Amino acid sequence: MTDQAHNGEKVAWTEQELAEIEEIASRYPSRRSAMLPVLWMAQHKFGWLSLPVLELVAETVGVPPSEARAVASFYTMLKKKPTGRYVLQVCHTLSCALNGAEEIIRHIESKYDFDENGNTPDGLFTLERVECLASCGSGPMMQVGEHYYERLTPEKVDEILAGFESGEPLPTPRPEADEWQWNLQS
Amino acid sequence: MPTVKVNGIEVEVAPGTNMIEAARQAGVDIPHYCYHPHLPVAGNCRMCLVDVEAGGRGPDIACNMQARDGLAIRTDTDNVKRMRRSVMEFLLVNHPLDCPICDQAGECRLQDYYMEHGQHHSRLADEKITRTKRQDIGDLIILDADRCIACSRCVRFSDEVTKTGELRLFNRTDHTEIGVFPGTRLSHHYQGCLADICPVGALTNKDFRFQKRSWYLRAEPSVCDRCATGCNIDVDHDHGEVFRYRPRRNDAVNKSWMCDFGRLSYKRLAAEDRILTARGPEGAEGVDAVLAGLAAAVDAAARDHGDGSVGLVLGTRATNEANWAMLRALRAAVPGARVFLVEGNDPDAFDYTDDLLVHADKNPNTAGVRLIAEADGAVGDAEALRAALADGGLRLLLVLADDVLARLGEVRRPEALAFFGTWANATSEAARWVLPLAAAQEVEGSFTNFQGRVQRLQPAIPAAGDSRPGQVLAAGLARALGEDALPAGAAGVFHDLAANVPAFFGLSLAGLGAEGALVHREPPTEQVAPPDTRPAP
Amino acid sequence: MTQQVPGPEMTTGQKFYVREVLQGLWITLKHTVRNVLNADENFTIIDYPDVKKVMPERYKGAHRLTTRPDGKVKCVACMMCAQICPAKCITIEAGEDPDDPVEKYPVQFQIDMLRCIYCGFCVEACPKDAIRMDTGIYEINGFTRQDLIHDKAYMKDLKAGKKPLAEDWYREHPEDAPPGYDVKAPKLREGY
Amino acid sequence: MDWIQIGIVAAKIGFAVAFVMSIVPILIWGERKWSAYIQDRPGPNRAQIAGIRAGGLVHVLTDVVKLFMKEDVQPTAAMKAYWWVAPLIPMIVGLMTFTVVPWSSDFAIPAHSFGDWPAADLTIPMQVARINAGMLFILAFSSLSVYGIMLAGWGSNNKFSMLGGLRASAQMISYELAMGLSVVVMFLVYGTVRLDEIAQQQAGSIFNWGIFAPTGFIVGLIAFLIYWTSVLAETNRLPFDLPEGEAEIVAGYHTEYSSMRFALFFMAEYAHMIVGSTLTVTLFFGSYNIPFLRPETLQANIDGVLIALGCLGIPVNLFFAWLAWKRRRRVFYLSIRPDDPRQKEPKFWVAVWTMAALASAGLAVLGISRWVGMHLLAAETAVLLLHIGMLLVKVMFFCYVFVWIRWTLPRFRYDQLMNLGWRMMVPVAIANVLLAGIWVIIRETFLA
């Protein structure tokens, strides 16, 4: 993922991507219905949905650019602000909070110098407080990408973040032996 | 025709009518924000919730309820009042207290319904959510997203009417705000309508901004004179000064819209190039003196060079009455005078045309003058005028309202020219006699738009300076020429017109109504006497 | 029509008035003697130009326009005061200030004190607490009618005690003077 | 009649005019100052000369200046002659009536007091004209003053002025009757219409005063009450000042007058007050006589009287000095600037009253020195001065009563005024005359 490189630069689809978009659009009776998949594609490709990206999407789908922005602004999972490479989404709803989510968040905050968007200066991490991610039995927990990290302690967090910093492939979450695990896609 | 009951009142309405309109026909007003008769139904403000008595279930929104037989609603129950109060509370939760600086104050639906139905004390303990204020999003529009109640009328207007789709609702829940895509601006020429349809003060007219509090203004119905469409307008004025035009609903002509060119044309009423005083060869002398001088010149020309040396150019920008009275006055005094009609646009007309409202013909009364010319039978066109000027037989030419010299281009100028007009132009520059003609919003009379719809004008403000309505100037000229028997006053002139021009048979000025009346496409062969609605002399 | 309201019947003694007159004279005599003996000390009066009364807090004196911390007037030219004013003595011209979060401000704000009836409705009507009559100034005077039209610059945070004549104010601040006003030689008795 | 006699008469005329005209401004001042004290306020106190405000007397001066400077507005439609002459009449009448009022006992100059002058014993009557008509002259003349008011009302050619004039003349004529009847009692009691004789008969004990109708008590009292009420009405003073109801009924006959013409009406009212007071004093309150001191007794014991007067004057003047000193604590003095010239006023008054006390002491010393008693005509002169002083004191007291009543009583309604005049006072006055006659018969028959 390129971070903010598309700001000020011309953004464009590749031929392959355009073909994919056509394929998606063909599934719907109206072309504008392809908006959400195309936005999702754009987020994967460009990292976040900057205004030029939204314009590109609108042009591709054939709607005014304001509509692309309206749709994008509705969904929180579509990022309207630059994010780091790893988005640390720490749950702070009841069960996790009771088990020390705030302590985890404070720990992460003290480790890095987050700006007002919740990004680290090197663009590696983004810290977000999120509501319940349905892993209440194993709180406190956080989600990074599509993986859950559960029963967090500051030491455990240090270990996980050190793994990310070292640039190694995503460390797979260690399954808790006796607990139910749910991964989003894998 | 389905029959529905509103608060126990039975009313028969056209199929497809929704219950807000049905209730209106029954004399019941259902409060609403997002519903607009000329926009698709969105149903998101919930203000029009009513109790369904029969033919449905539970409370429902009246705007999305189509009239059908057996349907009965009530708007006066305690439940409805409670619902309205709750809806108002939600709408006002994050609404800023901007009324003192908000231009909408006084004509704001939020204020009105709050006073009528609202919960008069706030239960909100938290900080209000604020949104972006004062966004300059168009040539005529300032957007204050903080005041928006997300009724989406403007979104639907830009999607459905102008089809440009610049405006959208962004974000969600209580952070929802209206806006344009960053970096873009409104591009259409109907921006003023956005301020009109906004039920609150989120979209305000930049031109009218802070000029006047709305409750000081009085509205008079009139017709826009900037193109052949003839949009119906309300002239908002205070103490003789016009502050804005607003479109007046006429489903047959302009629905609820008007273009920005027409909207801003109120400035022309007080423009610097208004002709305010009469001017003769000896300078400004007063209208009557100049008319007398002109009449003497007409008499002399007819006597010395024959009737054919006097000519009249009818004005496509003047009212039916002005044209007819001028024609009658000249024909009565100089039976052989030559009359012409020169079509075309003046240089001061705006250069924009679309297929929504703005007509290519920028003259408000071309259709009417054509009908008068047809009825007269002896009216020449631009070519005839050019020829008459070229051979020099036409010595004295009277021009009504239009910038004829500019329309004709390079021609030989007549020896003497008299101009009856509202604004200075090339013809008035060349004219020996200039007489001030009152603007359309200052006179009584009628225009015939491109559809052939005769629409009534009523004076909203007193005529500026010495200017007078065309029929008054014509009557003055007739008197100066020794013809006293011609009808005077707009109603009388129209009566005469309706009795003599076949397309107008049977019409009367007072009988035109708010929506105007169509002229006869196939003029009746038998003369139909117009109803006499003239005021007693 | 006037109606006779019967008063109490006078007794025969009262009809001669003598005793009643003497009673009245006795009362006034007591006052006179007391005042002479007290050497004017007990008068319930104020020697006005030398001694000035401090007006109670709620006294309605000359108007002032309150200001925000940044020094601009609080007034947003909503016209509520002009609307409610029964004497129609308030003239406001609104203007737009794009740099200000409060977008609207009064370009001109004038009160014709000759018309004002001091009802205080403008203070009540103001939604912004921008106009107050709490200056305690009761000497509202001038040599010309123009002097008595208080304008925005003059009323801006007007304080009791430092109230100058409008004429003096305009001499020191010619930029505030109304158009056509000759600062050096104000026309006396103008408009008579 | 030689030149000396003419000179004496001229001097007496001068004195009479000066007597009335110099009290007028004092009364105008008193009207303001006394009313102020009744109403718990200081009254006029702004005008000053070098910081001295003289209790507001300076205001009278400014008033005079103002009245002279004011524009004399003459109504175009006025009847010029009447309008011109009207203000003069009340003033002339006021001064004329003073002609027959005695202000002292006769001044006797023994023969050859100054060489060969006078050739014989000369007795100068201390009144301008000693005429037999006496009080009748006054009654006759004072009736004329109504002409001034009628002419003013009529001549102004203004319906409000005319209504005011009618109002005033009706009132004045009504009360003249009661006044005449009450005076008749005095004629009966003293057996004369001459004021100098009445004055002489009132010398000695205060029970010789007219108010006690030498000892017919109730008769004199009733006569006095009726007379005094009538005088109030005659002079247009409250509670009978309907002729000039400024606020309610558009002033009165003087609506169209301004400047000094108005001032003439204004001063005439005060002149009438003075004359009215003088007559009251002359008829009912012992005239110029000092109680219990007959003129001859007074002349014989002049030194003792001076000692007593001087000794009495010292504490009185010191009391006023103390009051003036006390006054410096007033809020006014505390609040004005220290360099304000008015700051020194209390000190000034302390000095003035102390000097007056010293003068009193000087008077006492004069008496002790017996200088007055031993000198030719000095005793007579002292008696004359004391009598005039006594008259002045009495007159000023009744002038004060005028003002006092004005600021105490409300105005009568016109019907009340007429009822009181015709249905109360005239019958009572007639009955009183009857009573007086009976009393005189009883006195002449049984007590002589």
Coordinates of N, CA and C in Angstrom, one line a residue, chain D residues 211-326:
Chain D
I211 N -59.6 93.2 66.7 CA -60.0 91.8 66.7 C -60.8 91.4 68.0
F212 N -60.5 92.2 69.0 CA -61.3 92.0 70.2 C -62.5 92.9 70.3
A213 N -62.7 93.7 69.2 CA -63.8 94.6 69.1 C -64.1 95.3 70.4
P214 N -63.2 96.1 70.8 CA -62.9 96.4 72.2 C -64.0 95.7 73.1
T215 N -63.5 94.5 73.3 CA -64.1 93.6 74.2 C -65.4 92.9 73.8
G216 N -65.8 93.2 72.6 CA -67.0 92.4 72.1 C -66.5 91.1 71.5
F217 N -65.3 90.7 71.9 CA -64.7 89.5 71.4 C -65.2 88.8 70.2
I218 N -66.3 88.1 70.3 CA -66.7 87.2 69.1 C -67.0 88.1 67.9
V219 N -67.5 89.2 68.1 CA -67.8 90.1 67.0 C -66.6 90.4 66.2
G220 N -65.6 90.8 66.9 CA -64.3 91.2 66.3 C -63.7 90.0 65.6
L221 N -63.7 88.9 66.2 CA -63.1 87.7 65.6 C -63.8 87.3 64.3
I222 N -65.1 87.3 64.4 CA -65.9 87.0 63.2 C -65.6 88.0 62.1
A223 N -65.6 89.3 62.5 CA -65.3 90.3 61.5 C -64.0 90.1 60.9
F224 N -63.0 89.8 61.7 CA -61.6 89.6 61.2 C -61.6 88.4 60.2
L225 N -62.2 87.3 60.6 CA -62.2 86.1 59.7 C -62.8 86.4 58.4
I226 N -64.0 87.1 58.4 CA -64.6 87.4 57.2 C -63.8 88.4 56.4
Y227 N -63.2 89.4 57.1 CA -62.4 90.3 56.4 C -61.2 89.7 55.7
W228 N -60.5 88.8 56.5 CA -59.3 88.2 56.0 C -59.6 87.3 54.8
T229 N -60.7 86.5 54.9 CA -61.1 85.7 53.8 C -61.4 86.5 52.5
S230 N -62.1 87.6 52.8 CA -62.4 88.5 51.6 C -61.1 89.1 51.0
V231 N -60.1 89.4 51.9 CA -58.9 90.0 51.4 C -58.2 88.9 50.5
L232 N -58.2 87.7 51.0 CA -57.6 86.6 50.2 C -58.2 86.6 48.8
A233 N -59.6 86.6 48.8 CA -60.3 86.6 47.5 C -60.0 87.8 46.7
E234 N -60.0 89.0 47.3 CA -59.8 90.2 46.6 C -58.4 90.3 45.9
T235 N -57.4 89.7 46.6 CA -56.1 89.8 46.1 C -55.8 88.6 45.2
N236 N -56.8 87.7 44.9 CA -56.7 86.6 44.1 C -55.6 85.6 44.6
R237 N -55.6 85.5 45.9 CA -54.6 84.5 46.4 C -55.3 83.2 46.7
L238 N -54.5 82.2 46.8 CA -55.0 80.9 47.2 C -55.7 81.0 48.6
P239 N -56.7 80.3 48.9 CA -57.4 79.3 48.1 C -58.4 79.9 47.1
F240 N -58.3 81.2 46.8 CA -59.3 81.7 45.9 C -58.6 82.2 44.6
D241 N -57.6 81.5 44.1 CA -56.8 82.1 42.9 C -57.3 81.6 41.6
L242 N -58.7 81.5 41.5 CA -59.2 81.0 40.3 C -58.9 81.9 39.1
P243 N -58.8 83.2 39.3 CA -58.5 84.1 38.2 C -57.3 83.7 37.4
E244 N -56.3 83.0 38.1 CA -55.1 82.6 37.4 C -54.8 81.2 37.6
G245 N -55.7 80.3 37.3 CA -55.5 78.9 37.3 C -54.6 78.5 36.2
E246 N -53.3 78.6 36.4 CA -52.3 78.4 35.3 C -52.5 77.0 34.6
A247 N -52.5 76.0 35.5 CA -52.4 74.7 34.9 C -53.7 74.2 34.4
E248 N -54.8 74.5 35.1 CA -56.1 73.9 34.8 C -56.9 74.7 33.8
I249 N -57.0 76.0 34.0 CA -57.9 76.7 33.2 C -57.2 77.9 32.4
V250 N -56.1 77.6 31.8 CA -55.4 78.5 30.9 C -55.2 79.8 31.6
A251 N -54.4 79.8 32.7 CA -54.0 81.1 33.3 C -55.3 81.9 33.6
G252 N -55.3 83.1 33.0 CA -56.4 84.0 33.2 C -56.4 85.2 32.4
Y253 N -56.7 86.3 33.0 CA -56.8 87.6 32.2 C -55.5 88.0 31.7
H254 N -54.4 87.5 32.2 CA -53.1 88.0 31.8 C -52.4 87.1 30.8
T255 N -53.1 86.2 30.2 CA -52.5 85.2 29.3 C -51.7 85.9 28.2
E256 N -52.2 87.0 27.7 CA -51.6 87.6 26.5 C -50.5 88.6 26.9
Y257 N -50.2 88.7 28.2 CA -49.2 89.7 28.6 C -47.9 89.1 28.8
S258 N -46.9 89.8 28.5 CA -45.5 89.3 28.7 C -44.6 90.5 29.2
S259 N -43.4 90.1 29.5 CA -42.4 91.1 29.9 C -42.9 92.0 31.0
M260 N -42.6 93.3 31.0 CA -42.9 94.1 32.1 C -44.4 94.3 32.3
R261 N -45.2 94.2 31.2 CA -46.6 94.3 31.4 C -47.2 93.2 32.3
F262 N -46.7 92.0 32.1 CA -47.1 90.9 33.0 C -46.5 91.2 34.4
A263 N -45.3 91.8 34.4 CA -44.7 92.0 35.7 C -45.6 93.0 36.5
L264 N -46.2 94.0 35.8 CA -47.1 94.9 36.5 C -48.2 94.2 37.2
F265 N -48.9 93.3 36.5 CA -49.9 92.5 37.1 C -49.4 91.7 38.3
F266 N -48.2 91.2 38.1 CA -47.6 90.3 39.1 C -47.3 91.1 40.3
M267 N -46.7 92.3 40.1 CA -46.3 93.2 41.3 C -47.6 93.7 41.9
A268 N -48.6 94.0 41.1 CA -49.8 94.6 41.7 C -50.4 93.6 42.7
E269 N -50.3 92.3 42.3 CA -50.9 91.3 43.3 C -50.2 91.4 44.6
Y270 N -48.8 91.6 44.5 CA -48.1 91.7 45.8 C -48.4 93.0 46.5
A271 N -48.5 94.1 45.7 CA -48.9 95.3 46.3 C -50.2 95.2 47.0
H272 N -51.2 94.5 46.4 CA -52.5 94.3 47.0 C -52.3 93.5 48.3
M273 N -51.4 92.6 48.3 CA -51.2 91.8 49.5 C -50.7 92.7 50.6
I274 N -49.8 93.6 50.3 CA -49.2 94.5 51.3 C -50.3 95.4 51.8
V275 N -51.1 96.0 50.9 CA -52.1 96.9 51.3 C -53.1 96.1 52.2
G276 N -53.5 94.9 51.7 CA -54.4 94.1 52.5 C -53.9 93.8 53.9
S277 N -52.6 93.5 54.0 CA -52.0 93.2 55.3 C -52.0 94.5 56.1
T278 N -51.7 95.6 55.5 CA -51.6 96.8 56.3 C -53.0 97.2 56.8
L279 N -54.0 97.0 56.0 CA -55.4 97.3 56.5 C -55.8 96.4 57.6
T280 N -55.5 95.1 57.4 CA -55.8 94.1 58.5 C -55.2 94.5 59.8
V281 N -53.9 94.9 59.7 CA -53.2 95.3 60.9 C -53.8 96.6 61.4
T282 N -54.1 97.5 60.6 CA -54.7 98.8 61.0 C -56.0 98.6 61.7
L283 N -56.9 97.8 61.1 CA -58.2 97.6 61.6 C -58.3 96.7 62.8
F284 N -57.5 95.6 62.7 CA -57.8 94.5 63.7 C -56.6 94.3 64.7
F285 N -55.4 94.7 64.3 CA -54.3 94.3 65.1 C -53.4 95.5 65.6
G286 N -54.1 96.5 66.0 CA -53.5 97.6 66.7 C -52.6 98.5 65.8
S287 N -52.8 98.5 64.6 CA -52.1 99.4 63.7 C -50.6 99.4 64.0
Y288 N -50.0 100.6 64.1 CA -48.6 100.7 64.4 C -48.3 100.6 65.9
N289 N -49.3 100.4 66.7 CA -49.0 100.5 68.2 C -48.3 99.3 68.6
I290 N -47.3 99.6 69.6 CA -46.6 98.5 70.2 C -47.5 98.1 71.4
P291 N -47.7 96.8 71.5 CA -48.7 96.3 72.6 C -48.2 96.9 73.9
F292 N -49.3 97.3 74.6 CA -49.1 97.8 76.0 C -48.2 99.0 76.1
L293 N -47.8 99.6 75.0 CA -47.1 100.8 75.1 C -47.8 101.9 74.3
R294 N -48.4 102.8 75.1 CA -49.0 103.9 74.3 C -48.0 104.8 73.8
P295 N -48.2 105.6 72.7 CA -47.2 106.4 72.1 C -46.5 107.4 73.2
E296 N -47.4 108.0 74.1 CA -46.8 108.9 75.0 C -45.9 108.2 76.1
T297 N -46.4 107.0 76.5 CA -45.6 106.2 77.4 C -44.3 105.8 76.8
L298 N -44.4 105.4 75.5 CA -43.2 105.0 74.7 C -42.2 106.2 74.7
Q299 N -42.7 107.4 74.4 CA -41.8 108.5 74.2 C -41.2 108.9 75.6
A300 N -41.9 108.7 76.7 CA -41.4 109.0 78.0 C -40.3 108.1 78.4
N301 N -40.4 106.8 78.0 CA -39.5 105.8 78.4 C -38.6 105.2 77.3
I302 N -38.3 106.1 76.4 CA -37.7 105.6 75.1 C -36.3 105.0 75.4
D303 N -35.6 105.5 76.4 CA -34.3 104.9 76.7 C -34.4 103.4 77.2
G304 N -35.3 103.2 78.1 CA -35.6 101.9 78.6 C -36.0 100.9 77.5
V305 N -36.8 101.4 76.6 CA -37.2 100.6 75.5 C -36.1 100.2 74.6
L306 N -35.2 101.2 74.4 CA -34.0 100.9 73.6 C -33.1 99.8 74.2
I307 N -32.9 100.0 75.5 CA -32.1 99.0 76.3 C -32.7 97.6 76.1
A308 N -34.1 97.5 76.3 CA -34.7 96.2 76.2 C -34.6 95.6 74.8
L309 N -34.8 96.5 73.8 CA -34.7 96.1 72.4 C -33.3 95.6 72.1
G310 N -32.3 96.4 72.6 CA -30.9 96.0 72.3 C -30.6 94.6 73.0
C311 N -31.0 94.5 74.2 CA -30.7 93.3 75.0 C -31.4 92.1 74.3
L312 N -32.6 92.3 73.8 CA -33.4 91.2 73.2 C -32.7 90.8 71.8
G313 N -32.2 91.9 71.1 CA -31.6 91.7 69.8 C -30.3 90.9 69.8
I314 N -29.5 91.0 70.9 CA -28.2 90.3 70.9 C -28.4 88.8 70.8
P315 N -29.2 88.1 71.7 CA -29.4 86.7 71.6 C -30.0 86.2 70.3
V316 N -31.0 87.1 69.8 CA -31.7 86.7 68.6 C -30.7 86.6 67.5
N317 N -29.9 87.7 67.3 CA -29.0 87.7 66.2 C -27.9 86.7 66.4
L318 N -27.5 86.4 67.6 CA -26.5 85.3 67.8 C -27.1 84.0 67.4
F319 N -28.4 83.8 67.7 CA -29.0 82.6 67.3 C -29.0 82.4 65.8
F320 N -29.2 83.4 65.1 CA -29.2 83.3 63.6 C -27.7 83.1 63.2
A321 N -26.8 83.7 63.8 CA -25.4 83.4 63.5 C -25.1 82.0 63.7
W322 N -25.6 81.4 64.8 CA -25.4 80.0 65.1 C -26.0 79.1 64.0
L323 N -27.2 79.5 63.6 CA -27.9 78.8 62.5 C -27.0 78.8 61.2
A324 N -26.5 80.0 60.9 CA -25.7 80.1 59.7 C -24.4 79.2 59.8
W325 N -23.8 79.2 61.0 CA -22.6 78.4 61.2 C -22.9 76.9 61.0
K326 N -24.1 76.6 61.6 CA -24.5 75.2 61.5 C -24.7 74.7 60.1

